[in-house]
PDB file of C-alpha atoms in Angstrom:
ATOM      1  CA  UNK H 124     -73.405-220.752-128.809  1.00  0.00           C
ATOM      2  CA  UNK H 125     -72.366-222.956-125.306  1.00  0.00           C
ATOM      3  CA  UNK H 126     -72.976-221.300-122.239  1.00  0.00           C
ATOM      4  CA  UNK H 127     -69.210-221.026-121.443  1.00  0.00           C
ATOM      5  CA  UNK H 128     -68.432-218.580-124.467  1.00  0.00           C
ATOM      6  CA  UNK H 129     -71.509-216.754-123.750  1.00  0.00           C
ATOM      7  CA  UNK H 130     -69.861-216.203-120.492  1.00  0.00           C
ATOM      8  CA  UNK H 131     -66.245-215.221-121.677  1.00  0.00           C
ATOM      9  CA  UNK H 132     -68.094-212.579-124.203  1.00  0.00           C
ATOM     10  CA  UNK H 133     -69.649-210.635-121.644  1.00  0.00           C
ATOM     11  CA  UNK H 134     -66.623-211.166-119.280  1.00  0.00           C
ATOM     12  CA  UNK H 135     -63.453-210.230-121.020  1.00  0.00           C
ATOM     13  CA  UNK H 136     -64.789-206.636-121.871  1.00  0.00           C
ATOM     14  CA  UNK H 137     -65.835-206.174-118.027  1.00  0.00           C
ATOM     15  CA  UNK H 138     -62.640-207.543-116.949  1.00  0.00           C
ATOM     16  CA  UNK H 139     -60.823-204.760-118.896  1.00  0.00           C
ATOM     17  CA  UNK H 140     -62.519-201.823-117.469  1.00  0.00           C
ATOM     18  CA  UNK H 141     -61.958-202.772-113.817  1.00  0.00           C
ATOM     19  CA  UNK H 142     -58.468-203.401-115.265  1.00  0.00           C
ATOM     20  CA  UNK H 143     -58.270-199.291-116.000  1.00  0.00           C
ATOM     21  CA  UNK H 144     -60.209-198.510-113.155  1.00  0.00           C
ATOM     22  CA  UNK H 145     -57.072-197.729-111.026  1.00  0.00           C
ATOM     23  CA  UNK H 146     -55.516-195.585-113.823  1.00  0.00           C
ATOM     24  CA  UNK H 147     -58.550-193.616-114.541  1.00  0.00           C
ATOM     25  CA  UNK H 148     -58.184-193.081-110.866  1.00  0.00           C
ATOM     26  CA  UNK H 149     -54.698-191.976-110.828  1.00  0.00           C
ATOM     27  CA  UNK H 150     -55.148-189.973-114.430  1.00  0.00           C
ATOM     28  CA  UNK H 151     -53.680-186.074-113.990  1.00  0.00           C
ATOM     29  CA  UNK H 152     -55.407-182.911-113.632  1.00  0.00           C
ATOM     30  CA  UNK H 153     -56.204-181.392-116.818  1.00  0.00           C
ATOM     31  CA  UNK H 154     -53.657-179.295-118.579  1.00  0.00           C
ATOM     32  CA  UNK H 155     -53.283-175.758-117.494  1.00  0.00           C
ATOM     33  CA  UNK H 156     -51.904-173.914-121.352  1.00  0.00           C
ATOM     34  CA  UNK H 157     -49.235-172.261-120.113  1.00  0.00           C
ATOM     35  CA  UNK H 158     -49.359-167.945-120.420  1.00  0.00           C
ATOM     36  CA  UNK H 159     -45.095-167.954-120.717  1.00  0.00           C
ATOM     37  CA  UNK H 160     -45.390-165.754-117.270  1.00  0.00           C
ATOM     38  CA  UNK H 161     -44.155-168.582-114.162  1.00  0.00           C
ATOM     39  CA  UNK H 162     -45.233-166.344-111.712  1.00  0.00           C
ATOM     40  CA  UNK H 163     -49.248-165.665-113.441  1.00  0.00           C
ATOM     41  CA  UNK H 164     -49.241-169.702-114.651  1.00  0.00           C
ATOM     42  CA  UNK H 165     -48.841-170.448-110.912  1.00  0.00           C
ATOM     43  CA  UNK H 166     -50.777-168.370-109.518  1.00  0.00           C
ATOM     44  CA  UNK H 167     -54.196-169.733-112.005  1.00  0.00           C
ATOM     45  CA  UNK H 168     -53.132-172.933-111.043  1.00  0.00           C
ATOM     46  CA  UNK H 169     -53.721-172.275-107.378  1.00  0.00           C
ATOM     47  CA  UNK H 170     -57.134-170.936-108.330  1.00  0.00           C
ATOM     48  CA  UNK H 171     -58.358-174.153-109.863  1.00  0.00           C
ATOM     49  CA  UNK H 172     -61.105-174.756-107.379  1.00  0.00           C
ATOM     50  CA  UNK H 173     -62.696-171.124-107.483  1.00  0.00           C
ATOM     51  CA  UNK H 174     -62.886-171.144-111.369  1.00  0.00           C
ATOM     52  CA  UNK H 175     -64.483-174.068-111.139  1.00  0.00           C
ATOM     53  CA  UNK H 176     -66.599-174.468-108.127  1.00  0.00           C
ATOM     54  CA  UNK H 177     -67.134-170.343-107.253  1.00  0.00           C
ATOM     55  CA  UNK H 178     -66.094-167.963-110.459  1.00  0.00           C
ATOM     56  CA  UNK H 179     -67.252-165.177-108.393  1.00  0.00           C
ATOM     57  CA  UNK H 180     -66.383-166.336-105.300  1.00  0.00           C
ATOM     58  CA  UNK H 181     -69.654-165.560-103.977  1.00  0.00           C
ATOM     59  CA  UNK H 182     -68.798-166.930-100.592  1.00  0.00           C
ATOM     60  CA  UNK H 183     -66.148-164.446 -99.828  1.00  0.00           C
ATOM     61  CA  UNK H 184     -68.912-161.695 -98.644  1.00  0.00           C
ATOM     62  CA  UNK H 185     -71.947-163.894 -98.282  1.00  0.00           C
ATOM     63  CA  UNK H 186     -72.115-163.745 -94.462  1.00  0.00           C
ATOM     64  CA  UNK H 187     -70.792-160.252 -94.287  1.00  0.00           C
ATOM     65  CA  UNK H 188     -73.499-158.987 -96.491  1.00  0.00           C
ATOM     66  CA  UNK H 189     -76.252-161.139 -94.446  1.00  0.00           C
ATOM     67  CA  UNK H 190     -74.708-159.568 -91.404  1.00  0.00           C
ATOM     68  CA  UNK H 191     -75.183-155.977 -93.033  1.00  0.00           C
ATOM     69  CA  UNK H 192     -77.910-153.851 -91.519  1.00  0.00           C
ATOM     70  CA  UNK H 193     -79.890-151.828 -94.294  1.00  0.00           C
ATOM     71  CA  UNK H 194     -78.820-148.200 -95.131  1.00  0.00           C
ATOM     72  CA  UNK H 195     -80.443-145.749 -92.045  1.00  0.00           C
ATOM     73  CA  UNK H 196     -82.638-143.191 -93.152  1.00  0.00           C
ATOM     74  CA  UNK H 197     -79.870-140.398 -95.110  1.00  0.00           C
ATOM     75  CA  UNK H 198     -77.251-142.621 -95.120  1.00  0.00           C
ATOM     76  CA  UNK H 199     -75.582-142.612 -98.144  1.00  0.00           C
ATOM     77  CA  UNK H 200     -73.599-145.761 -98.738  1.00  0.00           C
ATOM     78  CA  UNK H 201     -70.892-146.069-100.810  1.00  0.00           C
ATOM     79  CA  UNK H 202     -69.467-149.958-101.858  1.00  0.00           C
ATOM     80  CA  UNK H 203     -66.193-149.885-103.541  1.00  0.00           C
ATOM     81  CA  UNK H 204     -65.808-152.840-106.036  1.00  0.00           C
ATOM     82  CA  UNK H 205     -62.842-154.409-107.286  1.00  0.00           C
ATOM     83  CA  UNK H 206     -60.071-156.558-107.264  1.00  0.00           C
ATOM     84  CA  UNK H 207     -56.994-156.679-104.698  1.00  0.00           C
ATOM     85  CA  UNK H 208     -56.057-152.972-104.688  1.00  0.00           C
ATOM     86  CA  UNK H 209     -59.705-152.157-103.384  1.00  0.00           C
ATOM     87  CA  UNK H 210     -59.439-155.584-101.050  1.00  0.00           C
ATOM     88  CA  UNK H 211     -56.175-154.330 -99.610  1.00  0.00           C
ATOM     89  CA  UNK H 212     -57.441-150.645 -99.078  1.00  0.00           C
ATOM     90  CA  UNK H 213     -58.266-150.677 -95.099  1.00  0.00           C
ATOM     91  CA  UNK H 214     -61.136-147.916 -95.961  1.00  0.00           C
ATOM     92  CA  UNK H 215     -62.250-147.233 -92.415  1.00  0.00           C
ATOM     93  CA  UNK H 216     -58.464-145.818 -92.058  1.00  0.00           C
ATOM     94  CA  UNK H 217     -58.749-143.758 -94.909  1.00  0.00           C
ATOM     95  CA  UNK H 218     -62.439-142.929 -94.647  1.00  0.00           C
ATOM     96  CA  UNK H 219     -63.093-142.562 -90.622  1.00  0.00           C
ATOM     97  CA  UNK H 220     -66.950-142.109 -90.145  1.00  0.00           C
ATOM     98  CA  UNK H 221     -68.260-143.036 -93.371  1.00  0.00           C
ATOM     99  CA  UNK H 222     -70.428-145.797 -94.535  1.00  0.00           C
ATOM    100  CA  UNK H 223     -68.020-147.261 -97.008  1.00  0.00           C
ATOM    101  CA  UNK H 224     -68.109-150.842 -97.663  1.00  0.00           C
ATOM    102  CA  UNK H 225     -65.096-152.731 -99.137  1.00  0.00           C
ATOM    103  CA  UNK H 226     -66.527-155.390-101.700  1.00  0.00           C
ATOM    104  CA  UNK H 227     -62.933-156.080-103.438  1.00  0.00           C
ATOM    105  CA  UNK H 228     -61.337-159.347-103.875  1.00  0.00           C
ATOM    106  CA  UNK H 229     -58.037-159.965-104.542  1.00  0.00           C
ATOM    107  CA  UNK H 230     -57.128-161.526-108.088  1.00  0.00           C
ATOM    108  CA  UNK H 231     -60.735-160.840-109.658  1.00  0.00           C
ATOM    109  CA  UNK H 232     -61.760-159.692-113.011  1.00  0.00           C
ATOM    110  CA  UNK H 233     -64.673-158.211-114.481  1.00  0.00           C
ATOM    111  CA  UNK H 234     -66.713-161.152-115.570  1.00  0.00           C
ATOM    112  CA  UNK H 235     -66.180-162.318-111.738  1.00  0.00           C
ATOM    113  CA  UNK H 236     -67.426-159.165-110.627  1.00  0.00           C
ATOM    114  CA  UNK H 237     -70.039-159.304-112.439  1.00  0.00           C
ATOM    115  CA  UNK H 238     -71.194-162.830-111.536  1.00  0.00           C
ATOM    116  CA  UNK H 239     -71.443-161.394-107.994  1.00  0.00           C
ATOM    117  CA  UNK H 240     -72.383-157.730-108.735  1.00  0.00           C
ATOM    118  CA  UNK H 241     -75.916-158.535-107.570  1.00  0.00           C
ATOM    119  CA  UNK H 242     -74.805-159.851-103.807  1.00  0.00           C
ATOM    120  CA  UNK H 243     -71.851-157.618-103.066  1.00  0.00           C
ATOM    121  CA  UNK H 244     -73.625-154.552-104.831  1.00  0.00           C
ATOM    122  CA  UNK H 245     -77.048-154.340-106.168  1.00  0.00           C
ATOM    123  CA  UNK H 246     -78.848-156.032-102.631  1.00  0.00           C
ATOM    124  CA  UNK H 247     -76.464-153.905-100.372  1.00  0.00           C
ATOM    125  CA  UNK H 248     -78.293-150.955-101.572  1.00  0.00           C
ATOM    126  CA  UNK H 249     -75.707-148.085-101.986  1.00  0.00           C
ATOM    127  CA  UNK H 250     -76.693-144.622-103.414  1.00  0.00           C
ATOM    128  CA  UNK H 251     -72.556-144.387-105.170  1.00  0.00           C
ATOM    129  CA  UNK H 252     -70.683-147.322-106.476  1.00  0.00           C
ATOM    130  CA  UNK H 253     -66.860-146.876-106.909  1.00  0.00           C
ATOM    131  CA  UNK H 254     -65.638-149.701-109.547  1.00  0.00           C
ATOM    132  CA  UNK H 255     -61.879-149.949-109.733  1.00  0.00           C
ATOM    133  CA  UNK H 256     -61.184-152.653-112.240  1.00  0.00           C
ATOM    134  CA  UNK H 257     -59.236-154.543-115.248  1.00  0.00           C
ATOM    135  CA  UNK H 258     -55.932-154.804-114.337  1.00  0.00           C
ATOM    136  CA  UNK H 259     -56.363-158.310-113.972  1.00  0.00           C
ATOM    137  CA  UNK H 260     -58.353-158.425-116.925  1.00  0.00           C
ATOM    138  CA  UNK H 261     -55.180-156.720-118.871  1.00  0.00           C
ATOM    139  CA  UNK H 262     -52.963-159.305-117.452  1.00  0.00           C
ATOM    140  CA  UNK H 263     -55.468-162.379-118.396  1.00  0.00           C
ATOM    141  CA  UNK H 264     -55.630-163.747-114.927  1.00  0.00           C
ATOM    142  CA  UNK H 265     -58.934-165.648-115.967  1.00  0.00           C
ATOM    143  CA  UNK H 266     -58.063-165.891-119.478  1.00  0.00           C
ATOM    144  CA  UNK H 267     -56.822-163.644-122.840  1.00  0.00           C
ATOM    145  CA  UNK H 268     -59.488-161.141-122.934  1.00  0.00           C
ATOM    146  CA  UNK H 269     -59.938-157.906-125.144  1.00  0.00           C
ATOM    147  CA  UNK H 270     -60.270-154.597-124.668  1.00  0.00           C
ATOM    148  CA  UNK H 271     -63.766-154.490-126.186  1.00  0.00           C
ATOM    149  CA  UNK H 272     -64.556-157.741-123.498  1.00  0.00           C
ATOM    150  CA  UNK H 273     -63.485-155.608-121.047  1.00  0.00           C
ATOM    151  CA  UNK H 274     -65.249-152.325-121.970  1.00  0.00           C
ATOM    152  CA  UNK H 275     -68.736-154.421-122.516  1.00  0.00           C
ATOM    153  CA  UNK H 276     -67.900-155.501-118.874  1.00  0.00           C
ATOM    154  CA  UNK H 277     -67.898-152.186-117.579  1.00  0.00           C
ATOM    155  CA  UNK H 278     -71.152-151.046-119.215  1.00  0.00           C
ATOM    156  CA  UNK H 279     -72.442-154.414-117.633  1.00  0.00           C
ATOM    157  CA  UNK H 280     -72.280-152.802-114.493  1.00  0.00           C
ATOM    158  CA  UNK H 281     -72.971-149.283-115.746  1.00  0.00           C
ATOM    159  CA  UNK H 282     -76.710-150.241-116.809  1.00  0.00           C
ATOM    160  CA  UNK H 283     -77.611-152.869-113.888  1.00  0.00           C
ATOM    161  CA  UNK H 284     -76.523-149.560-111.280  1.00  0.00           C
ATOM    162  CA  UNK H 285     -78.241-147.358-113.263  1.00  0.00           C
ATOM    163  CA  UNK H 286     -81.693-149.580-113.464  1.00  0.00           C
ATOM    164  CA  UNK H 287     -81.059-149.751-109.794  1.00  0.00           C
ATOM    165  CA  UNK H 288     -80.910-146.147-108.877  1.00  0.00           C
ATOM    166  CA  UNK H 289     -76.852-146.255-107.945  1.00  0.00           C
ATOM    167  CA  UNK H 290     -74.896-143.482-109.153  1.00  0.00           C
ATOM    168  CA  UNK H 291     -71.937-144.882-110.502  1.00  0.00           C
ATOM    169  CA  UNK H 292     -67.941-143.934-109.982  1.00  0.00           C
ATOM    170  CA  UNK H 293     -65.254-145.774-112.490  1.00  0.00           C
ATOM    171  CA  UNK H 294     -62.021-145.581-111.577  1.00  0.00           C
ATOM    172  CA  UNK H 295     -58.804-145.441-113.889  1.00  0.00           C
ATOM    173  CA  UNK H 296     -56.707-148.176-114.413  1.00  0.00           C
ATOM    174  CA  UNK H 297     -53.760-147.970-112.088  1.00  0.00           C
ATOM    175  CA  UNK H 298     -50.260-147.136-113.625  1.00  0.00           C
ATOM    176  CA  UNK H 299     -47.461-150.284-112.684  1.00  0.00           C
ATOM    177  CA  UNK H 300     -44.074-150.103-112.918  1.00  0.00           C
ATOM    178  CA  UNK H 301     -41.165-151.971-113.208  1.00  0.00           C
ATOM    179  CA  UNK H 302     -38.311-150.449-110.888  1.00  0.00           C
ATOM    180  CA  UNK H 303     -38.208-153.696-108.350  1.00  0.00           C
ATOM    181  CA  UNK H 304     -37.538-157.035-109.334  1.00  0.00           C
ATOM    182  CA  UNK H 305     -40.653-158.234-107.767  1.00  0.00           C
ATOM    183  CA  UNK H 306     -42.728-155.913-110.241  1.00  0.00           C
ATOM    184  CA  UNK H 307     -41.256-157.193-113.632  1.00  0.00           C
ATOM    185  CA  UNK H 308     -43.756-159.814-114.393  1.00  0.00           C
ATOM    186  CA  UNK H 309     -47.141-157.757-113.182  1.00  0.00           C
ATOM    187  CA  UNK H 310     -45.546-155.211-115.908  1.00  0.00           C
ATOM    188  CA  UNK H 311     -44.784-157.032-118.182  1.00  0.00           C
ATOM    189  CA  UNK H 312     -48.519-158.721-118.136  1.00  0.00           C
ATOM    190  CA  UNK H 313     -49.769-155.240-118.399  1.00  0.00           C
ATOM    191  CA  UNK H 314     -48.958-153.108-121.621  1.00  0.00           C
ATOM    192  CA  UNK H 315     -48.943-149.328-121.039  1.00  0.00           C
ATOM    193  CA  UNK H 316     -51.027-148.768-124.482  1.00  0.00           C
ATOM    194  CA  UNK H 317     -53.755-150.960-123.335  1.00  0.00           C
ATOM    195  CA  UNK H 318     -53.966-149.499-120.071  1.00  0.00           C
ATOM    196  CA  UNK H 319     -54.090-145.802-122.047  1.00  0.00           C
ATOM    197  CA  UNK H 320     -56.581-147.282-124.167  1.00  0.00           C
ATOM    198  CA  UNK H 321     -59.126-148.938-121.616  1.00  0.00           C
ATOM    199  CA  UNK H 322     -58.765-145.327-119.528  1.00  0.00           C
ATOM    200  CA  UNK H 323     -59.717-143.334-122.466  1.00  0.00           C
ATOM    201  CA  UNK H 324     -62.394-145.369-123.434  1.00  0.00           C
ATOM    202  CA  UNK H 325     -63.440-145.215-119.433  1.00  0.00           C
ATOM    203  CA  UNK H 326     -63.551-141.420-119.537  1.00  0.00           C
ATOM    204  CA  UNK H 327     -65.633-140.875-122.856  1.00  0.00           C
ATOM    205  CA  UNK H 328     -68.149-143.791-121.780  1.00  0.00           C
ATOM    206  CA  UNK H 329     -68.297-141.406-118.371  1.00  0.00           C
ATOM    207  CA  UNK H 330     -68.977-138.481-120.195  1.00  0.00           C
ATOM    208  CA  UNK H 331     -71.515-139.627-122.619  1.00  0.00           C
ATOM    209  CA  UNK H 332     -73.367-141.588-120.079  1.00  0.00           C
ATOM    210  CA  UNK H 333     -73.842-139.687-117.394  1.00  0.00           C
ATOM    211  CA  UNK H 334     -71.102-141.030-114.730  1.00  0.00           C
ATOM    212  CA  UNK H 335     -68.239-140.030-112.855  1.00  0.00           C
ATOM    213  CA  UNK H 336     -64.513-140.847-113.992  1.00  0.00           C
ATOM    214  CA  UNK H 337     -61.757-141.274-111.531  1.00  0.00           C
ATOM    215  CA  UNK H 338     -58.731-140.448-112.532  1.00  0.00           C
ATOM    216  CA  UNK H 339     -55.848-141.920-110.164  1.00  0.00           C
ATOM    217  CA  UNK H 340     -53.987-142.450-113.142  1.00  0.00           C
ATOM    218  CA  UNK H 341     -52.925-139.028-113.413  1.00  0.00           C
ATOM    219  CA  UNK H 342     -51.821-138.466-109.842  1.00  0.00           C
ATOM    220  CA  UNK H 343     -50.125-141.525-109.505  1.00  0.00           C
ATOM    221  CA  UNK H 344     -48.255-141.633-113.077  1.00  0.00           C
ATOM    222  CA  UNK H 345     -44.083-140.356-113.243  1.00  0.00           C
ATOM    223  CA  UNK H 346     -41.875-139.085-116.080  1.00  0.00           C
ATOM    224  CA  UNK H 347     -41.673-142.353-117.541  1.00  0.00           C
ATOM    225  CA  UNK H 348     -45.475-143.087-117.747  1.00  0.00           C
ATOM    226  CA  UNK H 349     -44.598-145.468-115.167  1.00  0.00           C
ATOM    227  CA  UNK H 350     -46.878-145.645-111.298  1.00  0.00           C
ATOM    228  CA  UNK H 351     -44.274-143.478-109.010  1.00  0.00           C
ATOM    229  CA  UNK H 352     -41.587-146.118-107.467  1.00  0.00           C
ATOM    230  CA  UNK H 353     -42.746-144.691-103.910  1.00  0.00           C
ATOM    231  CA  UNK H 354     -46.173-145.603-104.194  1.00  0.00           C
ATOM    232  CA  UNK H 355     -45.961-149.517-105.082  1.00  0.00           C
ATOM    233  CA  UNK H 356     -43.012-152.190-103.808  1.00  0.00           C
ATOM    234  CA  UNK H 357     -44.536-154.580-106.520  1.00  0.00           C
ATOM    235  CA  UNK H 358     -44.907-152.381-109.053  1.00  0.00           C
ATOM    236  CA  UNK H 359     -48.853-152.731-108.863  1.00  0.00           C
ATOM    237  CA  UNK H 360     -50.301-152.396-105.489  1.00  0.00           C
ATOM    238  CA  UNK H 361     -50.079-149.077-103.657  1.00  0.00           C
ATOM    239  CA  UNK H 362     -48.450-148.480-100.213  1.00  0.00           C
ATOM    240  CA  UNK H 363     -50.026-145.994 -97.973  1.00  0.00           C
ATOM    241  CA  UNK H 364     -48.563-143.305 -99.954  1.00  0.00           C
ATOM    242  CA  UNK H 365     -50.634-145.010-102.603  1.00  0.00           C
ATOM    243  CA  UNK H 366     -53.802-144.524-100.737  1.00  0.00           C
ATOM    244  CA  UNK H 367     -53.130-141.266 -99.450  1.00  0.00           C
ATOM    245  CA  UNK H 368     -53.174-140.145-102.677  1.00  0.00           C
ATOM    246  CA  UNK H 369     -56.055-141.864-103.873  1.00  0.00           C
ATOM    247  CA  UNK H 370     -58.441-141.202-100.967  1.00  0.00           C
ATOM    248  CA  UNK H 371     -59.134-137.750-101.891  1.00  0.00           C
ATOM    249  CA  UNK H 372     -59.698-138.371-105.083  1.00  0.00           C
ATOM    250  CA  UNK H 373     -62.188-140.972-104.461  1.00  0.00           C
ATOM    251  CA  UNK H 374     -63.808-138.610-102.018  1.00  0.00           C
ATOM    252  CA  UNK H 375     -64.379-136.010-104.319  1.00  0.00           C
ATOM    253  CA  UNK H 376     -65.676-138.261-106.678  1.00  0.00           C
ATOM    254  CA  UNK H 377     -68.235-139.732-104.509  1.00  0.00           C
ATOM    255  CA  UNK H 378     -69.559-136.196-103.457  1.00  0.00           C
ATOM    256  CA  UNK H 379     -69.458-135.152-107.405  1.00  0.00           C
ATOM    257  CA  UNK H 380     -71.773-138.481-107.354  1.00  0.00           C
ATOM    258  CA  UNK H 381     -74.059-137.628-104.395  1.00  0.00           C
ATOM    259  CA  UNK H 382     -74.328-133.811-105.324  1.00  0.00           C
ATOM    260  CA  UNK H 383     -75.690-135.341-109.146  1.00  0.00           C
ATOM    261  CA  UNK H 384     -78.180-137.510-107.828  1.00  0.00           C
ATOM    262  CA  UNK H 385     -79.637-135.027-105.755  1.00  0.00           C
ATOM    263  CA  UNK H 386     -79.897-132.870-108.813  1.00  0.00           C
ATOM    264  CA  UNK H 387     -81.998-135.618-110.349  1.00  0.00           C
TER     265      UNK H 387
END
């Protein structure tokens, strides 16, 4: 074999891939499968880069909780976990005086809270945890997932509290309507019976194992089985008549918490 085919054998491949070079460079994001829902489709789109470079978006409250003095002697610390209803709750309006800390983030779902239950929960050192989640879950923000997913979620949290000496609060799943036209696609994302379902299953996992249910569903629910038009514009995140309502609730909850750990 002459030098000069030697040359064109080794060259003609080479030349080829810096010919594709540019349109490996210019190749498309990676299909999104669409969920049918515009509004949700858009939304995970926008949410690329924390799926993939911060799934539990770790960041958020990483200064915040470095920032955070330890409990004081009797304190009894309280972190509320969840996902945008618990990040848009101002607690320090709703709670004056008390050591609540506000560890929601809008958009999340279990597994994400999860990821980060260890930062945001377990090293803040709390005697009660309130968990309000699975909406988001419901509505497969992150992905389809099932109840069961969901549930094993939950007890996730449950038994790394429990090994940690934190009583533990769930909350019900909120009610949502759809009287606004704003709130027809976070309904529709959110079937009633599934909602029933993962509440029941919340309440008899509560009583068997020791913890505290929530139930806002109850005082927030209408005629219709719907959340009450007044207390949400979009049909899933409660005004301040929301709140109102809910702050008691989650007060006497806590204190059923405190009042049982003492009893320990």
């Amino acid at each position: 074999m002459s030098l000069l085919t030697i040359i064109r054998t080794i060259s003609l491949p080479l030349f080829a891939i810096l010919l594709s070079l540019p349109a490996l460079a210019q190749h498309p994001a990676p299909f999104i499968p669409s969920t049918g829902f515009a509004g949700l489709d858009e939304y995970r789109a926008s949410r690329i880069s924390i799926y993939t470079d911060d799934f539990g978006q770790l960041a958020r409250y990483r200064q915040a909780n470095a920032s955070l003095a330890p409990p004081a002697a009797g304190e009894s610390r309280v972190v509320f976990l969840g996902d945008s209803i618990t990040d848009y709750w101002k607690l320090p309006d709703y709670f004056p005086g008390k050591p609540y800390i506000n560890r929601g983030i809008d958009g999340q779902t279990t597994p994400q809270m999860l990821v980060r239950f260890r930062q945001d929960v377990i090293d803040l050192h709390p005697k009660v945890l309130v968990v309000l989640a699975g909406t988001n879950d419901i509505a497969g923000v992150t992905g389809r997932t099932s109840n069961e997913d969901i549930e094993a979620n939950y007890a996730s949290m449950a038994e790394l509290a429990r090994a940690h000496r934190i009583r533990v609060v769930f909350a019900s799943i909120l009610p949502v309507h759809n009287y606004t036209h704003d709130a027809e696609e976070s309904f529709a994302l959110r079937p009633r019976d599934r909602i029933l379902a993962l509440n029941k299953w919340l309440k008899d996992y509560c009583a068997k194992n020791g913890f505290v249910y929530l139930d806002y569903f109850s005082a927030l629910v209408d005629e219709r089985g719907m959340l009450k038009r007044a207390l949400a514009d979009d049909g899933l995140h409660p005004t301040d008549a929301g709140y109102k309502i809910m702050a008691p609730l989650a007060e006497k909850a806590i204190q059923q918490a405190l009042a049982e750990n003492r009893a320990r």
